[in-house]
PDB file of C-alpha atoms and ligand atoms in Angstrom:
ATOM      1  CA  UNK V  15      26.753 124.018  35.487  1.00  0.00           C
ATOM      2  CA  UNK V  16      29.622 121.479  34.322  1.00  0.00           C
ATOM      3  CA  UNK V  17      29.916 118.016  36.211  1.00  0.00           C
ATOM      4  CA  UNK V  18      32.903 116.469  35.000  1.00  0.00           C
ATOM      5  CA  UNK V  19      32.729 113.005  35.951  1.00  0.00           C
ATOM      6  CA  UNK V  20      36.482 110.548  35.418  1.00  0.00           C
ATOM      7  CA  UNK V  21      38.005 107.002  35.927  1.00  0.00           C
ATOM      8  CA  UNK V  22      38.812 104.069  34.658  1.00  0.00           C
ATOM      9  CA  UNK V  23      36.675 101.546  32.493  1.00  0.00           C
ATOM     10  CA  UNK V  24      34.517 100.221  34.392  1.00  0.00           C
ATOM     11  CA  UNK V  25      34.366 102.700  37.812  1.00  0.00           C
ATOM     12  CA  UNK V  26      31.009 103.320  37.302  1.00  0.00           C
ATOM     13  CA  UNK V  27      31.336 106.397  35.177  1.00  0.00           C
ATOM     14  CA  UNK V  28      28.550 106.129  32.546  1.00  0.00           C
ATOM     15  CA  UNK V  29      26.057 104.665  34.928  1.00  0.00           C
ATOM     16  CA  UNK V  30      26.561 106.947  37.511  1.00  0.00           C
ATOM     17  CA  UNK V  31      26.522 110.494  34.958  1.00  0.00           C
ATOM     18  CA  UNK V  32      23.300 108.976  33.383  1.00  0.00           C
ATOM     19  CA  UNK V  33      21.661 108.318  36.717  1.00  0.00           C
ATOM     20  CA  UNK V  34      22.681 111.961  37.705  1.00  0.00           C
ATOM     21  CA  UNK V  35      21.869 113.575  34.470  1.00  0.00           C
ATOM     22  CA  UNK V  36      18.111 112.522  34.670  1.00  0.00           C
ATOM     23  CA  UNK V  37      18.224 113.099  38.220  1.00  0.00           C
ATOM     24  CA  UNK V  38      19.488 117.327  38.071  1.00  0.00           C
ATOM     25  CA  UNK V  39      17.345 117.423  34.525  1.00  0.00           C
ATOM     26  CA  UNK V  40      21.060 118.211  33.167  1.00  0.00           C
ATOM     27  CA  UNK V  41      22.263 116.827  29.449  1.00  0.00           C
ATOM     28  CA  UNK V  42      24.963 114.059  29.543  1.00  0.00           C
ATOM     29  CA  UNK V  43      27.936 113.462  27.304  1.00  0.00           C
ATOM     30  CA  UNK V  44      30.109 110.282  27.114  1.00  0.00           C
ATOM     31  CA  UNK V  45      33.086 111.159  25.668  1.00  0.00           C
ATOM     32  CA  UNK V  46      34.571 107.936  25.446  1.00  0.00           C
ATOM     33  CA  UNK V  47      31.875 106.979  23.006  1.00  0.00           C
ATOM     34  CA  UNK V  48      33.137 110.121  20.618  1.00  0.00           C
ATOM     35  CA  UNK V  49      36.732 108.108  20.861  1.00  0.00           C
ATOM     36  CA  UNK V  50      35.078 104.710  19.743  1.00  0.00           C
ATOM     37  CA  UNK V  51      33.236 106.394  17.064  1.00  0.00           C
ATOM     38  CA  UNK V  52      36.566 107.734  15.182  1.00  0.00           C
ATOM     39  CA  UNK V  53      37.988 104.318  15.919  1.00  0.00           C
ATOM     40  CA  UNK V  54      35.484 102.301  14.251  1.00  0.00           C
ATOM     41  CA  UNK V  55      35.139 105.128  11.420  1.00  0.00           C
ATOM     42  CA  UNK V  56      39.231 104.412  10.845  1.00  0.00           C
ATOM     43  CA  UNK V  57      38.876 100.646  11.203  1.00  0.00           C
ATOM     44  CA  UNK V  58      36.122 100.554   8.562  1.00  0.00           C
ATOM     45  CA  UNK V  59      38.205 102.932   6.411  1.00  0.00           C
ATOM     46  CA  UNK V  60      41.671 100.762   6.656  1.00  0.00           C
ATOM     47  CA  UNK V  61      43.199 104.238   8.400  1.00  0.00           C
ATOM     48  CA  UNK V  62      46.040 102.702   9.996  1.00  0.00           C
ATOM     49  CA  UNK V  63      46.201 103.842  13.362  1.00  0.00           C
ATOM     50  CA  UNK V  64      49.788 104.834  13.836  1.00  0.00           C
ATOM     51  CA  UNK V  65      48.557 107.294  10.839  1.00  0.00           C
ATOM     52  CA  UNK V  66      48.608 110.473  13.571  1.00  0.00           C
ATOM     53  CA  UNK V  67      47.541 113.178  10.554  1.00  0.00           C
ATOM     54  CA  UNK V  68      45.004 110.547   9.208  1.00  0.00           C
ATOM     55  CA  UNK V  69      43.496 110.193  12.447  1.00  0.00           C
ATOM     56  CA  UNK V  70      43.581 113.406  13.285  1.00  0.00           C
ATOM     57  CA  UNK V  71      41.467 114.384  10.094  1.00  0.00           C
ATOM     58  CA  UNK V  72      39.053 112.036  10.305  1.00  0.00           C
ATOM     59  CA  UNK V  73      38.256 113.854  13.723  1.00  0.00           C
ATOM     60  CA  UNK V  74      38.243 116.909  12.634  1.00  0.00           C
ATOM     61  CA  UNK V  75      35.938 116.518   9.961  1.00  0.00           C
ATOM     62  CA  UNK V  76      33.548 113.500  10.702  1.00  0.00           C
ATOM     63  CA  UNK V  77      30.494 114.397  12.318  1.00  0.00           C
ATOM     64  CA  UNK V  78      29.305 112.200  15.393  1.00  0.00           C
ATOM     65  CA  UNK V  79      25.766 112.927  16.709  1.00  0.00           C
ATOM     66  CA  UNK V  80      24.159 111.217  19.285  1.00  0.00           C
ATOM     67  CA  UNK V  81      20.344 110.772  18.597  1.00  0.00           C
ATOM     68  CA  UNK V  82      17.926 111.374  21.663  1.00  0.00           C
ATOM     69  CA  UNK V  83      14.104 110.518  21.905  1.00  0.00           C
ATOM     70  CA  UNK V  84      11.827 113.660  22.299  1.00  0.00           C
ATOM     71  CA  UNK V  85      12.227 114.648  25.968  1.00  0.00           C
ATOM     72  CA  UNK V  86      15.116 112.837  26.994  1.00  0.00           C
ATOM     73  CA  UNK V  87      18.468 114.633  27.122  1.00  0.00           C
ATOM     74  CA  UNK V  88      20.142 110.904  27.539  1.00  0.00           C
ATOM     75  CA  UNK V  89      21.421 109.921  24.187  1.00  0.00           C
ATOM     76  CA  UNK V  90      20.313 106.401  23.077  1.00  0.00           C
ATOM     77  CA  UNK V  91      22.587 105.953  20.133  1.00  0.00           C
ATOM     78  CA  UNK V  92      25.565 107.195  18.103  1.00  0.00           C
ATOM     79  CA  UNK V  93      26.650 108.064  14.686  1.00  0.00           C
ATOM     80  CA  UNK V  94      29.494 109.055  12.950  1.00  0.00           C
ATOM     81  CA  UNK V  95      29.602 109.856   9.354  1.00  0.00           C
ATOM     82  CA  UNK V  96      26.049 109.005   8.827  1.00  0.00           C
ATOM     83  CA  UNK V  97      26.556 105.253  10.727  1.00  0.00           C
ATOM     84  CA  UNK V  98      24.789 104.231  13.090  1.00  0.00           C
ATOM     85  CA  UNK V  99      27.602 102.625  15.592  1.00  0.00           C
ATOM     86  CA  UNK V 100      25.748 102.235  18.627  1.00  0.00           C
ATOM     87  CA  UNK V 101      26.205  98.841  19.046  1.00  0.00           C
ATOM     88  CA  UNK V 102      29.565  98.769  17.021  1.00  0.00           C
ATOM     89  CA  UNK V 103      31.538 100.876  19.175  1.00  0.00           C
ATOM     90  CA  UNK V 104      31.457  98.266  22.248  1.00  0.00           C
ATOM     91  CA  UNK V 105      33.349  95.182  20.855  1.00  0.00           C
ATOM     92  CA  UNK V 106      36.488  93.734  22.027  1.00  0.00           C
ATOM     93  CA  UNK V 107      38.199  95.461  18.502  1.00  0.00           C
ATOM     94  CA  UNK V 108      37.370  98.695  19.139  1.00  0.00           C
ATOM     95  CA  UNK V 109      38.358  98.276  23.199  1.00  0.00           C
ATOM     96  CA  UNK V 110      41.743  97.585  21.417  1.00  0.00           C
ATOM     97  CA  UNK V 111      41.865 100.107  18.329  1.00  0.00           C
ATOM     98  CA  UNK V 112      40.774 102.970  20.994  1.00  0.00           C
ATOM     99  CA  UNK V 113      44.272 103.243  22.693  1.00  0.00           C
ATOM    100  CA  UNK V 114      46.113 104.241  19.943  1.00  0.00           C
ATOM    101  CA  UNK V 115      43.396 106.574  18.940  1.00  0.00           C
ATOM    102  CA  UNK V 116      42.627 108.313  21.772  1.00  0.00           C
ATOM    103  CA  UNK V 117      46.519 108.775  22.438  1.00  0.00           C
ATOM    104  CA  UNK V 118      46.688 110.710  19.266  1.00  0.00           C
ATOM    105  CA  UNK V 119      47.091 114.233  20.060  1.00  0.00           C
ATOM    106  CA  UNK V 120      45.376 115.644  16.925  1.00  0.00           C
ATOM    107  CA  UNK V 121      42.612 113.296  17.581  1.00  0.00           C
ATOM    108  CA  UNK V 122      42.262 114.798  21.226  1.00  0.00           C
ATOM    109  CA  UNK V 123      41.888 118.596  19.829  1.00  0.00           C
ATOM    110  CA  UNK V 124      39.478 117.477  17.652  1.00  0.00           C
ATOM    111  CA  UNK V 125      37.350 115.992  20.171  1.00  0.00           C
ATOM    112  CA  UNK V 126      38.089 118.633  22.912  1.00  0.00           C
ATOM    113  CA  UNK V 127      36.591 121.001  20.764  1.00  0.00           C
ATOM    114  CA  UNK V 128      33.479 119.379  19.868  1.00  0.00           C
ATOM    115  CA  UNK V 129      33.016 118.661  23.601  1.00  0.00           C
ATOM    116  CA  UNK V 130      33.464 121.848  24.921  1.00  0.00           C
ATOM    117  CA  UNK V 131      30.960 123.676  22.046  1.00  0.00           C
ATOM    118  CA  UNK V 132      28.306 120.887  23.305  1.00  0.00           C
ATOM    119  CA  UNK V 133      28.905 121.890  26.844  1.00  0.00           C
ATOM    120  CA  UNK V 134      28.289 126.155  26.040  1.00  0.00           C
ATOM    121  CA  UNK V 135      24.918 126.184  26.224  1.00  0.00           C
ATOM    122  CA  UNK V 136      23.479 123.497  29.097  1.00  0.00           C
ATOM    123  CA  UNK V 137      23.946 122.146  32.066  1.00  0.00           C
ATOM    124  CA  UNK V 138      25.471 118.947  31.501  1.00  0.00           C
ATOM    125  CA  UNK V 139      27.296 115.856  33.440  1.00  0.00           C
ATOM    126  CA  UNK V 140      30.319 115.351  31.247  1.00  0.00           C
ATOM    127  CA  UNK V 141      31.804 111.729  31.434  1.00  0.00           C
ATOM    128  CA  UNK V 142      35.471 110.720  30.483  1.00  0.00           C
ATOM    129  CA  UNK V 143      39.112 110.560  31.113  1.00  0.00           C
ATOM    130  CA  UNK V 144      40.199 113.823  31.193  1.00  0.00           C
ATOM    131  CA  UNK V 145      36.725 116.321  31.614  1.00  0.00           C
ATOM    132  CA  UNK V 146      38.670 117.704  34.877  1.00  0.00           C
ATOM    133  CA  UNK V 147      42.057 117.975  33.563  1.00  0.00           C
ATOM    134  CA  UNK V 148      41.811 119.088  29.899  1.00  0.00           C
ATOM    135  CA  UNK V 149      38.314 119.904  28.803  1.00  0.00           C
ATOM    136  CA  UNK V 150      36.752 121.666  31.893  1.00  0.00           C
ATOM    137  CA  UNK V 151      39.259 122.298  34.267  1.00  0.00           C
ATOM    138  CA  UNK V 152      36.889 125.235  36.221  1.00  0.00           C
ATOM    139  CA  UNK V 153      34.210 122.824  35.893  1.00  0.00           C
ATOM    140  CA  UNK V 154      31.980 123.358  39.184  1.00  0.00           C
ATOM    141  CA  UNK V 155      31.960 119.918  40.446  1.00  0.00           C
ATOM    142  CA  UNK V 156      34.401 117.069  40.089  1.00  0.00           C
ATOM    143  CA  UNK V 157      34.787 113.984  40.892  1.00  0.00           C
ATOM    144  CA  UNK V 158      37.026 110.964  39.943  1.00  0.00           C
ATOM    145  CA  UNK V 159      35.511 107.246  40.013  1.00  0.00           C
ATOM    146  CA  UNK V 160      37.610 104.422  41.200  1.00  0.00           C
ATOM    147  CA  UNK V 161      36.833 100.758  41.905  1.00  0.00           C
ATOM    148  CA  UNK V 162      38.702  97.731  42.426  1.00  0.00           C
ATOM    149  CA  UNK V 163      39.783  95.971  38.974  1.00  0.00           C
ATOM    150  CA  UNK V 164      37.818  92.803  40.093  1.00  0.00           C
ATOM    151  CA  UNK V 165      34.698  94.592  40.758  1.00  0.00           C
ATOM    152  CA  UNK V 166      35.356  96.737  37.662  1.00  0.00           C
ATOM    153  CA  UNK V 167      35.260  93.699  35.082  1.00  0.00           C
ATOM    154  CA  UNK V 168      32.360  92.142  37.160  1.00  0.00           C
ATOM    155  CA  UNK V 169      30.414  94.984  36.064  1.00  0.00           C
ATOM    156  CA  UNK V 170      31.516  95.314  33.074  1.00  0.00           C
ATOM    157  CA  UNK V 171      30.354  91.686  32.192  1.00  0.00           C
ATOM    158  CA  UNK V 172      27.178  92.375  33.195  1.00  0.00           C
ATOM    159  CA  UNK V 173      26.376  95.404  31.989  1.00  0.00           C
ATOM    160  CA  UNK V 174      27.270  93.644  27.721  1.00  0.00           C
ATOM    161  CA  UNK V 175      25.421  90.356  29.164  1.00  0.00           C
ATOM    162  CA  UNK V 176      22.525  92.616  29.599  1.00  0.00           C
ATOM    163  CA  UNK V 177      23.091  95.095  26.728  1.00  0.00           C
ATOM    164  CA  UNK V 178      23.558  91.980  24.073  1.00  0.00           C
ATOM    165  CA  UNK V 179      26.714  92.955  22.764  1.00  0.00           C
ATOM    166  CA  UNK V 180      30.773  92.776  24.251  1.00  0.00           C
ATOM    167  CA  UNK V 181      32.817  90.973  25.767  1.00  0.00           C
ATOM    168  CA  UNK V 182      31.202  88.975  28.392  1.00  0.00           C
ATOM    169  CA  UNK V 183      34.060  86.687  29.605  1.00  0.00           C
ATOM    170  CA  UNK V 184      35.081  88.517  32.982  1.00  0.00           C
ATOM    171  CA  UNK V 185      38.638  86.943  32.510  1.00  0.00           C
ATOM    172  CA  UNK V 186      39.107  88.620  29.421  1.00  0.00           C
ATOM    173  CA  UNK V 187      37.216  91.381  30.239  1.00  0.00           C
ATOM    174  CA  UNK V 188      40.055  91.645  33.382  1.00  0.00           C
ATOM    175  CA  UNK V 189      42.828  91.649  31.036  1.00  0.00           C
ATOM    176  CA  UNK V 190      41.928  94.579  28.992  1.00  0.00           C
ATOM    177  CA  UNK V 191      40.717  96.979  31.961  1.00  0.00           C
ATOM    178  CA  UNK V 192      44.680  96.103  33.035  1.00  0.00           C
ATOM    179  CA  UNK V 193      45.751  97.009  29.277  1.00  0.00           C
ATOM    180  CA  UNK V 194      43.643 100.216  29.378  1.00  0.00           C
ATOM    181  CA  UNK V 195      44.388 101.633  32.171  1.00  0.00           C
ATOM    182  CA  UNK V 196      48.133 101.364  32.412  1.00  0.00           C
ATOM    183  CA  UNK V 197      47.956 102.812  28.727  1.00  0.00           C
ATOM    184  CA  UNK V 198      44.949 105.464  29.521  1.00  0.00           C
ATOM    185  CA  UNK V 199      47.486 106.518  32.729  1.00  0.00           C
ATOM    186  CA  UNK V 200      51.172 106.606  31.040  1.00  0.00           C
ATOM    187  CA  UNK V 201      50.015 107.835  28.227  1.00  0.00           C
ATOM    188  CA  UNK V 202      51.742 111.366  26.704  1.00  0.00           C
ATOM    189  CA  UNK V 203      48.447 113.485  26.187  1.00  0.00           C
ATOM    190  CA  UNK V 204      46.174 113.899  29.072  1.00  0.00           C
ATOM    191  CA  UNK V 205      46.785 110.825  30.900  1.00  0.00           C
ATOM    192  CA  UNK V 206      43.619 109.673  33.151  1.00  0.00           C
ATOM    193  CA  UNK V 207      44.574 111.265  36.733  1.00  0.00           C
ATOM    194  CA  UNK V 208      42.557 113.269  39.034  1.00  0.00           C
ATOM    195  CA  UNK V 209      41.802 116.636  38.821  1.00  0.00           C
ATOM    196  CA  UNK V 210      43.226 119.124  40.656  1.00  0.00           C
ATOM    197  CA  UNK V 211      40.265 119.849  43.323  1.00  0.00           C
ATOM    198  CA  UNK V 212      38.467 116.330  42.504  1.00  0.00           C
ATOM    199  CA  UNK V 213      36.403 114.611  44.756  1.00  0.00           C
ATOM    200  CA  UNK V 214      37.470 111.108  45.141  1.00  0.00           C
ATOM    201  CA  UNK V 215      34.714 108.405  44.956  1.00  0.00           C
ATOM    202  CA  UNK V 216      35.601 104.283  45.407  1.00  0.00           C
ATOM    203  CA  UNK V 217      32.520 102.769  44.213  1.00  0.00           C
ATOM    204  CA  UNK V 218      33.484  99.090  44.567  1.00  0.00           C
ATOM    205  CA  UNK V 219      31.350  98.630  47.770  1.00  0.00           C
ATOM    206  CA  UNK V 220      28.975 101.495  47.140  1.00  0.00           C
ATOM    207  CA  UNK V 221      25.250 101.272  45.361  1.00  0.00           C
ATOM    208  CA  UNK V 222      24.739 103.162  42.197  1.00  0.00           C
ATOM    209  CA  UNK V 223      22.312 104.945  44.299  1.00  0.00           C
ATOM    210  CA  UNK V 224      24.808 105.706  46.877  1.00  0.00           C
ATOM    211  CA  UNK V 225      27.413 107.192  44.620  1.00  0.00           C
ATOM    212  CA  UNK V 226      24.480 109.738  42.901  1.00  0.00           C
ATOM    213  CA  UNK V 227      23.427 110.486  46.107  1.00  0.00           C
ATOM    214  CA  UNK V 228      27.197 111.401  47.095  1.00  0.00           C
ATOM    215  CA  UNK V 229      27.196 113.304  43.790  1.00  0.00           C
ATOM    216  CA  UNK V 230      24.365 115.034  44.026  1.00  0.00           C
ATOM    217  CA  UNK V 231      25.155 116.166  47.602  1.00  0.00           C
ATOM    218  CA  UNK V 232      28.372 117.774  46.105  1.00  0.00           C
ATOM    219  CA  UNK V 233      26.319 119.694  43.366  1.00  0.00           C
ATOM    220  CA  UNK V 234      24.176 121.066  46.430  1.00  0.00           C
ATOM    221  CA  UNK V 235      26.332 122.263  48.348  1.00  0.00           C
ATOM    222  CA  UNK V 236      28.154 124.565  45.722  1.00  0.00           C
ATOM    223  CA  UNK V 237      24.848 125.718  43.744  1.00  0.00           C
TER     224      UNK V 237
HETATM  225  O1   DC H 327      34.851 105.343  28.607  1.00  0.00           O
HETATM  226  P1   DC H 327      35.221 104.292  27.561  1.00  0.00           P
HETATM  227  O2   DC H 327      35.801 103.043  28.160  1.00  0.00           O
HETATM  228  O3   DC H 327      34.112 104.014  26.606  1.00  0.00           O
HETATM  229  O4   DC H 327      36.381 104.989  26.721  1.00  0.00           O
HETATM  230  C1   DC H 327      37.011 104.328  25.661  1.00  0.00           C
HETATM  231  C2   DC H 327      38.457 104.763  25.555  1.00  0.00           C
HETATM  232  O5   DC H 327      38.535 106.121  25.149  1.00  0.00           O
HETATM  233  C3   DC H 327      39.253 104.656  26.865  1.00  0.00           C
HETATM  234  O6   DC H 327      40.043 103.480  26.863  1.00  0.00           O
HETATM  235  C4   DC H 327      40.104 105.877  26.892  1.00  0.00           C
HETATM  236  C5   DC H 327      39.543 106.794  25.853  1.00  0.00           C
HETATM  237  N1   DC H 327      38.988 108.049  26.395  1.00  0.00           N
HETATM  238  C6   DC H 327      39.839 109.104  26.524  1.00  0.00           C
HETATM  239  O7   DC H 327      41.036 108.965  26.260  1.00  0.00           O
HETATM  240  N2   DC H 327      39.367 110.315  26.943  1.00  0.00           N
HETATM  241  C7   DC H 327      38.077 110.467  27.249  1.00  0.00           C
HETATM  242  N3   DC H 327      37.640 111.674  27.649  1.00  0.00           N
HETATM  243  C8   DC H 327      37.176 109.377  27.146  1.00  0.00           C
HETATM  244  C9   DC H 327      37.676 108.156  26.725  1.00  0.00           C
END
């Protein structure tokens, strides 16, 4: 079974598909992570990124592999190339090199693939921008995340206050959800919308708990 899980930065996404993940037993893919991993790769390799064939290269022929513990299906890092960019992938330069990246249709095929031959063999909870639209359209279940933009970069700030690492101002932190998703939504190549047959979900006054309960109540009822 496919759960395709979208919305903005900060709606709750990778919380949420983690939390349901370990609760079905079911693998779990951030996508957006593959994104920030060819961004970083092309930052650290002076691509620039208006360079669509150069970008679209790197994607195609980089390997990213997330590295999990024995037992858990939850990733708990990232690598592209043979780096470890965990850590790398979630600072205020790579929030800003990621739009141009992830707008880059080559770039997109690239990572479509790879997502979709990760998906063939499990069940999996599948979180992103366009997992309902573009990569798994018949997906079983899906839903699309919203929150208020407030709420959004609240979270946000705490989540890299407790991680260690990101922006932590919630101003600033504000001002690029704004940037990222009026570019994530206009943009050309699967802009972030919901999927025909999505479930919409406003977290902004709703418990983590409450939102994989929803969730899980949707997988129920169709299994
Ligand atoms: O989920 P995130 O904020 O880590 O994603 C980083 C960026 O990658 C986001 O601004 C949009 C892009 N993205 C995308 O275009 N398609 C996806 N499936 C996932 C992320």
């Amino acid at each position: 079974m496919i759960i395709a899980i979208d919305g903005p930065a900060g709606s709750g996404k990778s919380t949420v598909a983690r939390e349901v993940a370990k609760i079905l037993g079911f693998h779990y893919l951030d996508t957006g992570a593959m994104y920030r991993a060819v961004s970083w790769l092309a930052l650290e390799r002076g691509i620039a990124l208006d360079d669509a064939e150069a970008l679209g290269d790197l994607a195609a022929s980089e390997r990213i592999e997330f590295a999990h513990e024995e037992g858990n299906p939850i990733a708990t890092g990232v690598s592209i190339a043979g780096n470890d960019v965990t850590d790398a992938i979630r600072t205020p330069e790579i929030d800003k090199a990621v739009t141009p990246v992830s707008a880059t249709p080559s770039v997109r095929e690239a990572l479509v693939e790879q997502q979709r031959a990760i998906a063939a063999s499990d069940d999996i909870v599948m979180e992103g921008r366009d997992i309902g639209t573009v990569v798994f359209p018949d997906a079983e279940v899906k839903i699309f995340l919203t929150a208020d933009a407030d709420e959004r970069a609240r979270r946000r700030s705490n989540q890299n206050l407790t991680q260690g690492y990101g922006e932590t101002d919630t101003e600033a932190i504000l001002a690029d959800l704004k940037r990222r998703d009026e570019a994530d939504s206009t943009r050309a190549v699967a802009p972030l919308k919901p999927a025909p047959g999505a479930v919409e979900v406003d977290t902004t006054s709703l418990s983590i708990e409450q939102v994989c309960k929803c969730i899980t109540d949707i997988v129920d009822s169709v299994r």
